[in-house]
């Protein structure tokens, strides 16, 4: 993995933290996620128009990725409704690298140098430590934590699917059709569930954050798919999870959340893992 790819993925991680904070802060989260989906679909249509139809062999990956992204977004929405952002987000993101590394080695037959393996483990351990800095979760938090971990599994699943699928078609074609297919379902769900509960008012209140979140999410994941064309699946998946470090900084600087010594140490472990991944 080159320095250019590493920096691009880190930038994507920053963008990911930003759009998640926008989605979490929406006055109506379901409508906010729906608006993000609409923007993704529009942007995907534009990219698909440029990229054209993908080869036949790419369609199973595109359809599978779109379906996994829909489930991921629904689980992410549920986790934000059940638990706090500062706990749900890192747990979801921290679950993914372990699973991606395991699948890339066992299923895909990729080699993972010891330095990168240690980096993946450090990133994941640091992110999970960020979840536990407030103490061991109680029984009442278990449903939220379970949903967050399922979200992480979905992240791992679509990361692996896209890591293979993006090699089967031109980037613009693959990305465009994937976003075009994944965008509408949540918008349809929001339309059905909110049509009698002031949908137009919710749309007006969430329009700015939803539109911005859609543009940012589209940009962030396009960068990731471009990076995955290098084949460095597990290191890229781990680098993406540094988005929680950016999320913690956003929370401290803009949301008046305390960083704290334990959280700072956990973030330092994540950064150490990033250095291991980038330099080996």
PDB file of C-alpha atoms in Angstrom:
ATOM      1  CA  UNK A   1       0.000   0.000   0.000  1.00  0.00           C
ATOM      2  CA  UNK A   2       1.575   3.279  -1.129  1.00  0.00           C
ATOM      3  CA  UNK A   3       1.692   6.501   0.883  1.00  0.00           C
ATOM      4  CA  UNK A   4      -0.760   8.088  -1.573  1.00  0.00           C
ATOM      5  CA  UNK A   5      -3.310   5.347  -0.970  1.00  0.00           C
ATOM      6  CA  UNK A   6      -2.799   5.530   2.789  1.00  0.00           C
ATOM      7  CA  UNK A   7      -3.373   9.296   2.836  1.00  0.00           C
ATOM      8  CA  UNK A   8      -6.426   8.969   0.587  1.00  0.00           C
ATOM      9  CA  UNK A   9      -7.959   6.359   2.893  1.00  0.00           C
ATOM     10  CA  UNK A  10      -7.251   8.527   5.941  1.00  0.00           C
ATOM     11  CA  UNK A  11      -9.016  11.424   4.214  1.00  0.00           C
ATOM     12  CA  UNK A  12     -11.911   9.106   3.466  1.00  0.00           C
ATOM     13  CA  UNK A  13     -12.010   8.161   7.162  1.00  0.00           C
ATOM     14  CA  UNK A  14     -12.307  11.834   8.078  1.00  0.00           C
ATOM     15  CA  UNK A  15     -15.158  12.280   5.606  1.00  0.00           C
ATOM     16  CA  UNK A  16     -16.862   9.167   6.990  1.00  0.00           C
ATOM     17  CA  UNK A  17     -16.771  10.541  10.538  1.00  0.00           C
ATOM     18  CA  UNK A  18     -18.216  13.824   9.301  1.00  0.00           C
ATOM     19  CA  UNK A  19     -21.192  12.302   7.453  1.00  0.00           C
ATOM     20  CA  UNK A  20     -21.957   9.977  10.366  1.00  0.00           C
ATOM     21  CA  UNK A  21     -21.995  12.895  12.778  1.00  0.00           C
ATOM     22  CA  UNK A  22     -24.362  14.707  10.408  1.00  0.00           C
ATOM     23  CA  UNK A  23     -26.625  11.647  10.184  1.00  0.00           C
ATOM     24  CA  UNK A  24     -26.615  11.171  13.952  1.00  0.00           C
ATOM     25  CA  UNK A  25     -27.431  14.828  14.539  1.00  0.00           C
ATOM     26  CA  UNK A  26     -30.412  14.932  12.168  1.00  0.00           C
ATOM     27  CA  UNK A  27     -33.656  15.924  13.876  1.00  0.00           C
ATOM     28  CA  UNK A  28     -35.335  12.896  12.241  1.00  0.00           C
ATOM     29  CA  UNK A  29     -32.654  10.251  11.718  1.00  0.00           C
ATOM     30  CA  UNK A  30     -34.743   8.062   9.431  1.00  0.00           C
ATOM     31  CA  UNK A  31     -35.428  11.000   7.124  1.00  0.00           C
ATOM     32  CA  UNK A  32     -31.783  12.046   7.381  1.00  0.00           C
ATOM     33  CA  UNK A  33     -30.619   8.615   6.251  1.00  0.00           C
ATOM     34  CA  UNK A  34     -33.264   8.661   3.509  1.00  0.00           C
ATOM     35  CA  UNK A  35     -31.963  11.982   2.178  1.00  0.00           C
ATOM     36  CA  UNK A  36     -28.426  10.629   2.198  1.00  0.00           C
ATOM     37  CA  UNK A  37     -29.722   7.679   0.170  1.00  0.00           C
ATOM     38  CA  UNK A  38     -31.400   9.982  -2.339  1.00  0.00           C
ATOM     39  CA  UNK A  39     -28.181  11.932  -2.867  1.00  0.00           C
ATOM     40  CA  UNK A  40     -26.257   8.665  -3.188  1.00  0.00           C
ATOM     41  CA  UNK A  41     -28.717   7.458  -5.832  1.00  0.00           C
ATOM     42  CA  UNK A  42     -28.496  10.700  -7.825  1.00  0.00           C
ATOM     43  CA  UNK A  43     -24.708  10.740  -7.621  1.00  0.00           C
ATOM     44  CA  UNK A  44     -24.600   7.065  -8.489  1.00  0.00           C
ATOM     45  CA  UNK A  45     -26.783   7.643 -11.551  1.00  0.00           C
ATOM     46  CA  UNK A  46     -24.388  10.350 -12.755  1.00  0.00           C
ATOM     47  CA  UNK A  47     -21.390   8.067 -12.247  1.00  0.00           C
ATOM     48  CA  UNK A  48     -23.167   5.166 -13.956  1.00  0.00           C
ATOM     49  CA  UNK A  49     -23.940   7.408 -16.938  1.00  0.00           C
ATOM     50  CA  UNK A  50     -20.231   8.139 -17.270  1.00  0.00           C
ATOM     51  CA  UNK A  51     -19.032   4.610 -16.541  1.00  0.00           C
ATOM     52  CA  UNK A  52     -21.686   2.757 -18.527  1.00  0.00           C
ATOM     53  CA  UNK A  53     -22.858  -0.776 -17.922  1.00  0.00           C
ATOM     54  CA  UNK A  54     -20.428  -3.013 -16.017  1.00  0.00           C
ATOM     55  CA  UNK A  55     -19.363  -6.436 -17.336  1.00  0.00           C
ATOM     56  CA  UNK A  56     -21.752  -9.298 -16.602  1.00  0.00           C
ATOM     57  CA  UNK A  57     -19.349 -10.786 -14.047  1.00  0.00           C
ATOM     58  CA  UNK A  58     -19.508  -7.656 -11.910  1.00  0.00           C
ATOM     59  CA  UNK A  59     -23.293  -7.646 -11.411  1.00  0.00           C
ATOM     60  CA  UNK A  60     -23.429 -10.239  -8.606  1.00  0.00           C
ATOM     61  CA  UNK A  61     -20.939  -8.159  -6.611  1.00  0.00           C
ATOM     62  CA  UNK A  62     -22.784  -4.899  -7.314  1.00  0.00           C
ATOM     63  CA  UNK A  63     -26.162  -6.307  -6.285  1.00  0.00           C
ATOM     64  CA  UNK A  64     -24.714  -7.999  -3.201  1.00  0.00           C
ATOM     65  CA  UNK A  65     -22.879  -4.836  -2.166  1.00  0.00           C
ATOM     66  CA  UNK A  66     -25.983  -2.688  -2.613  1.00  0.00           C
ATOM     67  CA  UNK A  67     -28.058  -5.095  -0.499  1.00  0.00           C
ATOM     68  CA  UNK A  68     -25.402  -5.234   2.214  1.00  0.00           C
ATOM     69  CA  UNK A  69     -25.195  -1.431   2.277  1.00  0.00           C
ATOM     70  CA  UNK A  70     -28.959  -1.152   2.737  1.00  0.00           C
ATOM     71  CA  UNK A  71     -28.847  -3.564   5.699  1.00  0.00           C
ATOM     72  CA  UNK A  72     -25.788  -1.741   7.051  1.00  0.00           C
ATOM     73  CA  UNK A  73     -27.549   1.621   6.951  1.00  0.00           C
ATOM     74  CA  UNK A  74     -30.649   0.224   8.655  1.00  0.00           C
ATOM     75  CA  UNK A  75     -28.519  -1.341  11.407  1.00  0.00           C
ATOM     76  CA  UNK A  76     -26.497   1.854  11.780  1.00  0.00           C
ATOM     77  CA  UNK A  77     -29.715   3.840  12.090  1.00  0.00           C
ATOM     78  CA  UNK A  78     -31.002   1.400  14.723  1.00  0.00           C
ATOM     79  CA  UNK A  79     -27.760   1.574  16.705  1.00  0.00           C
ATOM     80  CA  UNK A  80     -27.948   5.368  16.782  1.00  0.00           C
ATOM     81  CA  UNK A  81     -31.531   5.167  18.025  1.00  0.00           C
ATOM     82  CA  UNK A  82     -30.652   2.640  20.750  1.00  0.00           C
ATOM     83  CA  UNK A  83     -27.319   3.934  22.006  1.00  0.00           C
ATOM     84  CA  UNK A  84     -24.950   6.871  22.162  1.00  0.00           C
ATOM     85  CA  UNK A  85     -22.925   7.885  19.131  1.00  0.00           C
ATOM     86  CA  UNK A  86     -19.620   7.835  21.024  1.00  0.00           C
ATOM     87  CA  UNK A  87     -20.152   4.177  21.896  1.00  0.00           C
ATOM     88  CA  UNK A  88     -22.028   2.761  18.899  1.00  0.00           C
ATOM     89  CA  UNK A  89     -19.805   4.207  16.194  1.00  0.00           C
ATOM     90  CA  UNK A  90     -16.450   2.871  17.457  1.00  0.00           C
ATOM     91  CA  UNK A  91     -17.855  -0.563  18.238  1.00  0.00           C
ATOM     92  CA  UNK A  92     -19.299  -0.903  14.749  1.00  0.00           C
ATOM     93  CA  UNK A  93     -16.100   0.298  13.120  1.00  0.00           C
ATOM     94  CA  UNK A  94     -13.846  -1.744  15.421  1.00  0.00           C
ATOM     95  CA  UNK A  95     -15.565  -5.030  14.660  1.00  0.00           C
ATOM     96  CA  UNK A  96     -14.837  -4.854  10.950  1.00  0.00           C
ATOM     97  CA  UNK A  97     -11.002  -5.075  10.603  1.00  0.00           C
ATOM     98  CA  UNK A  98     -10.692  -8.375  12.443  1.00  0.00           C
ATOM     99  CA  UNK A  99     -13.349  -9.961  10.263  1.00  0.00           C
ATOM    100  CA  UNK A 100     -11.953  -8.515   7.030  1.00  0.00           C
ATOM    101  CA  UNK A 101      -8.417  -9.673   7.883  1.00  0.00           C
ATOM    102  CA  UNK A 102      -9.663 -13.172   8.712  1.00  0.00           C
ATOM    103  CA  UNK A 103     -11.691 -13.461   5.511  1.00  0.00           C
ATOM    104  CA  UNK A 104      -8.899 -12.040   3.338  1.00  0.00           C
ATOM    105  CA  UNK A 105      -6.495 -14.685   4.687  1.00  0.00           C
ATOM    106  CA  UNK A 106      -8.741 -17.742   5.023  1.00  0.00           C
ATOM    107  CA  UNK A 107     -11.181 -17.244   2.130  1.00  0.00           C
ATOM    108  CA  UNK A 108      -9.352 -15.065  -0.385  1.00  0.00           C
ATOM    109  CA  UNK A 109      -5.889 -16.496   0.233  1.00  0.00           C
ATOM    110  CA  UNK A 110      -4.192 -13.117   0.696  1.00  0.00           C
ATOM    111  CA  UNK A 111      -0.901 -12.864   2.564  1.00  0.00           C
ATOM    112  CA  UNK A 112      -0.797 -10.460   5.509  1.00  0.00           C
ATOM    113  CA  UNK A 113       2.722  -9.476   6.652  1.00  0.00           C
ATOM    114  CA  UNK A 114       3.277  -9.632  10.392  1.00  0.00           C
ATOM    115  CA  UNK A 115       3.636  -5.844  10.665  1.00  0.00           C
ATOM    116  CA  UNK A 116       0.314  -5.229   8.970  1.00  0.00           C
ATOM    117  CA  UNK A 117      -1.331  -7.947  11.055  1.00  0.00           C
ATOM    118  CA  UNK A 118      -0.088  -6.277  14.238  1.00  0.00           C
ATOM    119  CA  UNK A 119      -1.353  -2.968  12.882  1.00  0.00           C
ATOM    120  CA  UNK A 120      -4.811  -4.385  12.182  1.00  0.00           C
ATOM    121  CA  UNK A 121      -4.967  -5.821  15.709  1.00  0.00           C
ATOM    122  CA  UNK A 122      -3.768  -2.558  17.264  1.00  0.00           C
ATOM    123  CA  UNK A 123      -6.326  -0.496  15.370  1.00  0.00           C
ATOM    124  CA  UNK A 124      -9.132  -2.837  16.355  1.00  0.00           C
ATOM    125  CA  UNK A 125      -8.040  -3.087  19.992  1.00  0.00           C
ATOM    126  CA  UNK A 126      -7.724   0.662  20.277  1.00  0.00           C
ATOM    127  CA  UNK A 127     -11.158   1.251  18.823  1.00  0.00           C
ATOM    128  CA  UNK A 128     -12.805  -1.253  21.132  1.00  0.00           C
ATOM    129  CA  UNK A 129     -10.962   0.326  24.072  1.00  0.00           C
ATOM    130  CA  UNK A 130     -12.601   3.595  23.072  1.00  0.00           C
ATOM    131  CA  UNK A 131     -15.948   1.894  23.611  1.00  0.00           C
ATOM    132  CA  UNK A 132     -15.023   0.585  27.057  1.00  0.00           C
ATOM    133  CA  UNK A 133     -13.454   3.705  28.546  1.00  0.00           C
ATOM    134  CA  UNK A 134     -16.677   4.489  30.374  1.00  0.00           C
ATOM    135  CA  UNK A 135     -16.764   1.072  32.059  1.00  0.00           C
ATOM    136  CA  UNK A 136     -18.252  -2.308  31.283  1.00  0.00           C
ATOM    137  CA  UNK A 137     -21.621  -2.028  29.509  1.00  0.00           C
ATOM    138  CA  UNK A 138     -24.690  -2.989  31.535  1.00  0.00           C
ATOM    139  CA  UNK A 139     -27.535  -5.317  30.581  1.00  0.00           C
ATOM    140  CA  UNK A 140     -29.683  -2.450  29.341  1.00  0.00           C
ATOM    141  CA  UNK A 141     -27.034  -1.578  26.783  1.00  0.00           C
ATOM    142  CA  UNK A 142     -26.733  -5.080  25.348  1.00  0.00           C
ATOM    143  CA  UNK A 143     -29.342  -4.667  22.542  1.00  0.00           C
ATOM    144  CA  UNK A 144     -27.621  -1.517  21.328  1.00  0.00           C
ATOM    145  CA  UNK A 145     -24.204  -3.176  21.481  1.00  0.00           C
ATOM    146  CA  UNK A 146     -25.496  -6.237  19.612  1.00  0.00           C
ATOM    147  CA  UNK A 147     -26.867  -4.057  16.824  1.00  0.00           C
ATOM    148  CA  UNK A 148     -23.575  -2.139  16.645  1.00  0.00           C
ATOM    149  CA  UNK A 149     -21.618  -5.404  16.306  1.00  0.00           C
ATOM    150  CA  UNK A 150     -23.990  -6.598  13.582  1.00  0.00           C
ATOM    151  CA  UNK A 151     -23.331  -3.281  11.864  1.00  0.00           C
ATOM    152  CA  UNK A 152     -19.626  -4.076  12.030  1.00  0.00           C
ATOM    153  CA  UNK A 153     -20.230  -7.459  10.423  1.00  0.00           C
ATOM    154  CA  UNK A 154     -22.084  -5.751   7.588  1.00  0.00           C
ATOM    155  CA  UNK A 155     -19.131  -3.387   7.156  1.00  0.00           C
ATOM    156  CA  UNK A 156     -16.812  -6.377   6.938  1.00  0.00           C
ATOM    157  CA  UNK A 157     -19.124  -8.122   4.471  1.00  0.00           C
ATOM    158  CA  UNK A 158     -19.461  -5.243   2.008  1.00  0.00           C
ATOM    159  CA  UNK A 159     -15.758  -4.437   2.339  1.00  0.00           C
ATOM    160  CA  UNK A 160     -14.832  -7.947   1.213  1.00  0.00           C
ATOM    161  CA  UNK A 161     -17.481  -8.002  -1.549  1.00  0.00           C
ATOM    162  CA  UNK A 162     -16.380  -4.614  -2.889  1.00  0.00           C
ATOM    163  CA  UNK A 163     -12.700  -5.470  -2.562  1.00  0.00           C
ATOM    164  CA  UNK A 164     -13.237  -8.310  -5.021  1.00  0.00           C
ATOM    165  CA  UNK A 165     -16.027  -6.750  -7.066  1.00  0.00           C
ATOM    166  CA  UNK A 166     -14.263  -3.481  -7.860  1.00  0.00           C
ATOM    167  CA  UNK A 167     -11.645  -5.508  -9.720  1.00  0.00           C
ATOM    168  CA  UNK A 168     -14.354  -6.853 -12.055  1.00  0.00           C
ATOM    169  CA  UNK A 169     -15.460  -3.535 -13.574  1.00  0.00           C
ATOM    170  CA  UNK A 170     -14.269   0.035 -14.191  1.00  0.00           C
ATOM    171  CA  UNK A 171     -14.386   2.094 -10.991  1.00  0.00           C
ATOM    172  CA  UNK A 172     -17.018   4.608 -12.144  1.00  0.00           C
ATOM    173  CA  UNK A 173     -19.279   1.896 -13.482  1.00  0.00           C
ATOM    174  CA  UNK A 174     -19.066  -0.322 -10.391  1.00  0.00           C
ATOM    175  CA  UNK A 175     -19.413   2.550  -7.910  1.00  0.00           C
ATOM    176  CA  UNK A 176     -22.187   4.288  -9.804  1.00  0.00           C
ATOM    177  CA  UNK A 177     -24.461   1.275 -10.119  1.00  0.00           C
ATOM    178  CA  UNK A 178     -23.811   0.219  -6.518  1.00  0.00           C
ATOM    179  CA  UNK A 179     -24.864   3.644  -5.182  1.00  0.00           C
ATOM    180  CA  UNK A 180     -27.771   3.855  -7.610  1.00  0.00           C
ATOM    181  CA  UNK A 181     -29.169   0.563  -6.313  1.00  0.00           C
ATOM    182  CA  UNK A 182     -28.531   1.136  -2.618  1.00  0.00           C
ATOM    183  CA  UNK A 183     -29.936   4.663  -2.377  1.00  0.00           C
ATOM    184  CA  UNK A 184     -33.724   4.296  -2.911  1.00  0.00           C
ATOM    185  CA  UNK A 185     -34.765   1.567  -0.381  1.00  0.00           C
ATOM    186  CA  UNK A 186     -34.364   3.656   2.791  1.00  0.00           C
ATOM    187  CA  UNK A 187     -36.068   6.595   1.075  1.00  0.00           C
ATOM    188  CA  UNK A 188     -39.027   4.330   0.318  1.00  0.00           C
ATOM    189  CA  UNK A 189     -39.096   3.127   3.936  1.00  0.00           C
ATOM    190  CA  UNK A 190     -39.074   6.724   5.180  1.00  0.00           C
ATOM    191  CA  UNK A 191     -41.864   7.652   2.767  1.00  0.00           C
ATOM    192  CA  UNK A 192     -44.032   4.787   4.045  1.00  0.00           C
ATOM    193  CA  UNK A 193     -43.348   5.364   7.735  1.00  0.00           C
ATOM    194  CA  UNK A 194     -43.468   9.174   7.758  1.00  0.00           C
ATOM    195  CA  UNK A 195     -46.203   9.957   5.242  1.00  0.00           C
ATOM    196  CA  UNK A 196     -48.686  10.582   8.074  1.00  0.00           C
ATOM    197  CA  UNK A 197     -46.225  12.142  10.489  1.00  0.00           C
ATOM    198  CA  UNK A 198     -45.175  15.396   8.891  1.00  0.00           C
ATOM    199  CA  UNK A 199     -42.793  14.078   6.245  1.00  0.00           C
ATOM    200  CA  UNK A 200     -42.432  17.418   4.476  1.00  0.00           C
ATOM    201  CA  UNK A 201     -41.541  19.167   7.739  1.00  0.00           C
ATOM    202  CA  UNK A 202     -38.957  16.501   8.589  1.00  0.00           C
ATOM    203  CA  UNK A 203     -37.461  16.797   5.129  1.00  0.00           C
ATOM    204  CA  UNK A 204     -37.148  20.575   5.471  1.00  0.00           C
ATOM    205  CA  UNK A 205     -35.495  20.266   8.882  1.00  0.00           C
ATOM    206  CA  UNK A 206     -33.054  17.570   7.746  1.00  0.00           C
ATOM    207  CA  UNK A 207     -32.436  18.752   4.179  1.00  0.00           C
ATOM    208  CA  UNK A 208     -29.097  20.484   4.753  1.00  0.00           C
ATOM    209  CA  UNK A 209     -27.510  17.745   6.868  1.00  0.00           C
ATOM    210  CA  UNK A 210     -28.963  14.986   4.666  1.00  0.00           C
ATOM    211  CA  UNK A 211     -27.735  16.510   1.419  1.00  0.00           C
ATOM    212  CA  UNK A 212     -24.291  17.265   2.839  1.00  0.00           C
ATOM    213  CA  UNK A 213     -24.073  13.797   4.357  1.00  0.00           C
ATOM    214  CA  UNK A 214     -24.984  12.204   1.022  1.00  0.00           C
ATOM    215  CA  UNK A 215     -22.332  14.106  -0.924  1.00  0.00           C
ATOM    216  CA  UNK A 216     -19.694  13.379   1.713  1.00  0.00           C
ATOM    217  CA  UNK A 217     -20.569   9.676   1.993  1.00  0.00           C
ATOM    218  CA  UNK A 218     -20.524   9.284  -1.788  1.00  0.00           C
ATOM    219  CA  UNK A 219     -17.088  10.925  -1.971  1.00  0.00           C
ATOM    220  CA  UNK A 220     -15.702   8.973   0.980  1.00  0.00           C
ATOM    221  CA  UNK A 221     -16.642   5.532  -0.301  1.00  0.00           C
ATOM    222  CA  UNK A 222     -15.592   6.266  -3.874  1.00  0.00           C
ATOM    223  CA  UNK A 223     -12.122   7.012  -2.506  1.00  0.00           C
ATOM    224  CA  UNK A 224     -12.158   3.708  -0.628  1.00  0.00           C
ATOM    225  CA  UNK A 225     -13.195   1.728  -3.711  1.00  0.00           C
ATOM    226  CA  UNK A 226     -10.421   3.392  -5.697  1.00  0.00           C
ATOM    227  CA  UNK A 227      -7.944   2.432  -2.978  1.00  0.00           C
ATOM    228  CA  UNK A 228      -9.191  -1.151  -2.962  1.00  0.00           C
ATOM    229  CA  UNK A 229      -8.189  -1.562  -6.595  1.00  0.00           C
ATOM    230  CA  UNK A 230      -4.645  -1.881  -5.172  1.00  0.00           C
ATOM    231  CA  UNK A 231      -5.665  -5.201  -3.598  1.00  0.00           C
ATOM    232  CA  UNK A 232      -4.562  -4.218  -0.061  1.00  0.00           C
ATOM    233  CA  UNK A 233      -7.931  -5.162   1.416  1.00  0.00           C
ATOM    234  CA  UNK A 234      -7.217  -5.721   5.127  1.00  0.00           C
ATOM    235  CA  UNK A 235      -4.845  -2.735   5.621  1.00  0.00           C
ATOM    236  CA  UNK A 236      -7.308  -0.414   3.876  1.00  0.00           C
ATOM    237  CA  UNK A 237     -10.165  -1.745   6.011  1.00  0.00           C
ATOM    238  CA  UNK A 238      -8.135  -1.058   9.146  1.00  0.00           C
ATOM    239  CA  UNK A 239      -7.085   2.431   8.053  1.00  0.00           C
ATOM    240  CA  UNK A 240     -10.725   3.295   7.400  1.00  0.00           C
ATOM    241  CA  UNK A 241     -11.517   2.598  11.032  1.00  0.00           C
ATOM    242  CA  UNK A 242      -9.394   5.566  12.100  1.00  0.00           C
ATOM    243  CA  UNK A 243     -12.567   7.496  11.349  1.00  0.00           C
ATOM    244  CA  UNK A 244     -13.418   7.014  15.023  1.00  0.00           C
ATOM    245  CA  UNK A 245     -10.335   9.041  15.978  1.00  0.00           C
ATOM    246  CA  UNK A 246     -11.603  11.847  13.771  1.00  0.00           C
ATOM    247  CA  UNK A 247     -15.039  11.324  15.298  1.00  0.00           C
ATOM    248  CA  UNK A 248     -13.599  11.733  18.791  1.00  0.00           C
ATOM    249  CA  UNK A 249     -11.865  14.949  17.731  1.00  0.00           C
ATOM    250  CA  UNK A 250     -15.050  16.255  16.145  1.00  0.00           C
ATOM    251  CA  UNK A 251     -16.887  15.457  19.358  1.00  0.00           C
ATOM    252  CA  UNK A 252     -14.274  17.213  21.500  1.00  0.00           C
ATOM    253  CA  UNK A 253     -13.907  20.290  19.319  1.00  0.00           C
ATOM    254  CA  UNK A 254     -17.434  20.827  18.066  1.00  0.00           C
ATOM    255  CA  UNK A 255     -19.777  18.849  20.331  1.00  0.00           C
ATOM    256  CA  UNK A 256     -18.169  19.660  23.693  1.00  0.00           C
ATOM    257  CA  UNK A 257     -17.482  15.997  24.486  1.00  0.00           C
ATOM    258  CA  UNK A 258     -14.598  15.251  26.848  1.00  0.00           C
ATOM    259  CA  UNK A 259     -11.610  13.475  25.322  1.00  0.00           C
ATOM    260  CA  UNK A 260     -10.212  12.186  28.647  1.00  0.00           C
ATOM    261  CA  UNK A 261      -6.871  10.486  29.302  1.00  0.00           C
ATOM    262  CA  UNK A 262      -8.143   6.942  28.649  1.00  0.00           C
ATOM    263  CA  UNK A 263      -9.776   7.920  25.383  1.00  0.00           C
ATOM    264  CA  UNK A 264      -6.610   9.738  24.308  1.00  0.00           C
ATOM    265  CA  UNK A 265      -4.512   6.626  25.080  1.00  0.00           C
ATOM    266  CA  UNK A 266      -6.913   4.429  23.119  1.00  0.00           C
ATOM    267  CA  UNK A 267      -6.696   6.851  20.198  1.00  0.00           C
ATOM    268  CA  UNK A 268      -2.912   6.648  20.456  1.00  0.00           C
ATOM    269  CA  UNK A 269      -3.097   2.856  20.119  1.00  0.00           C
ATOM    270  CA  UNK A 270      -5.149   3.341  16.951  1.00  0.00           C
ATOM    271  CA  UNK A 271      -2.579   5.737  15.528  1.00  0.00           C
ATOM    272  CA  UNK A 272       0.224   3.293  16.381  1.00  0.00           C
ATOM    273  CA  UNK A 273      -1.646   0.655  14.397  1.00  0.00           C
ATOM    274  CA  UNK A 274      -1.965   3.062  11.493  1.00  0.00           C
ATOM    275  CA  UNK A 275       1.790   3.593  11.468  1.00  0.00           C
ATOM    276  CA  UNK A 276       2.402  -0.148  11.495  1.00  0.00           C
ATOM    277  CA  UNK A 277       0.042  -0.642   8.570  1.00  0.00           C
ATOM    278  CA  UNK A 278       1.434   2.272   6.563  1.00  0.00           C
ATOM    279  CA  UNK A 279       5.124   1.539   7.079  1.00  0.00           C
ATOM    280  CA  UNK A 280       5.171  -2.255   6.558  1.00  0.00           C
TER     281      UNK A 280
END
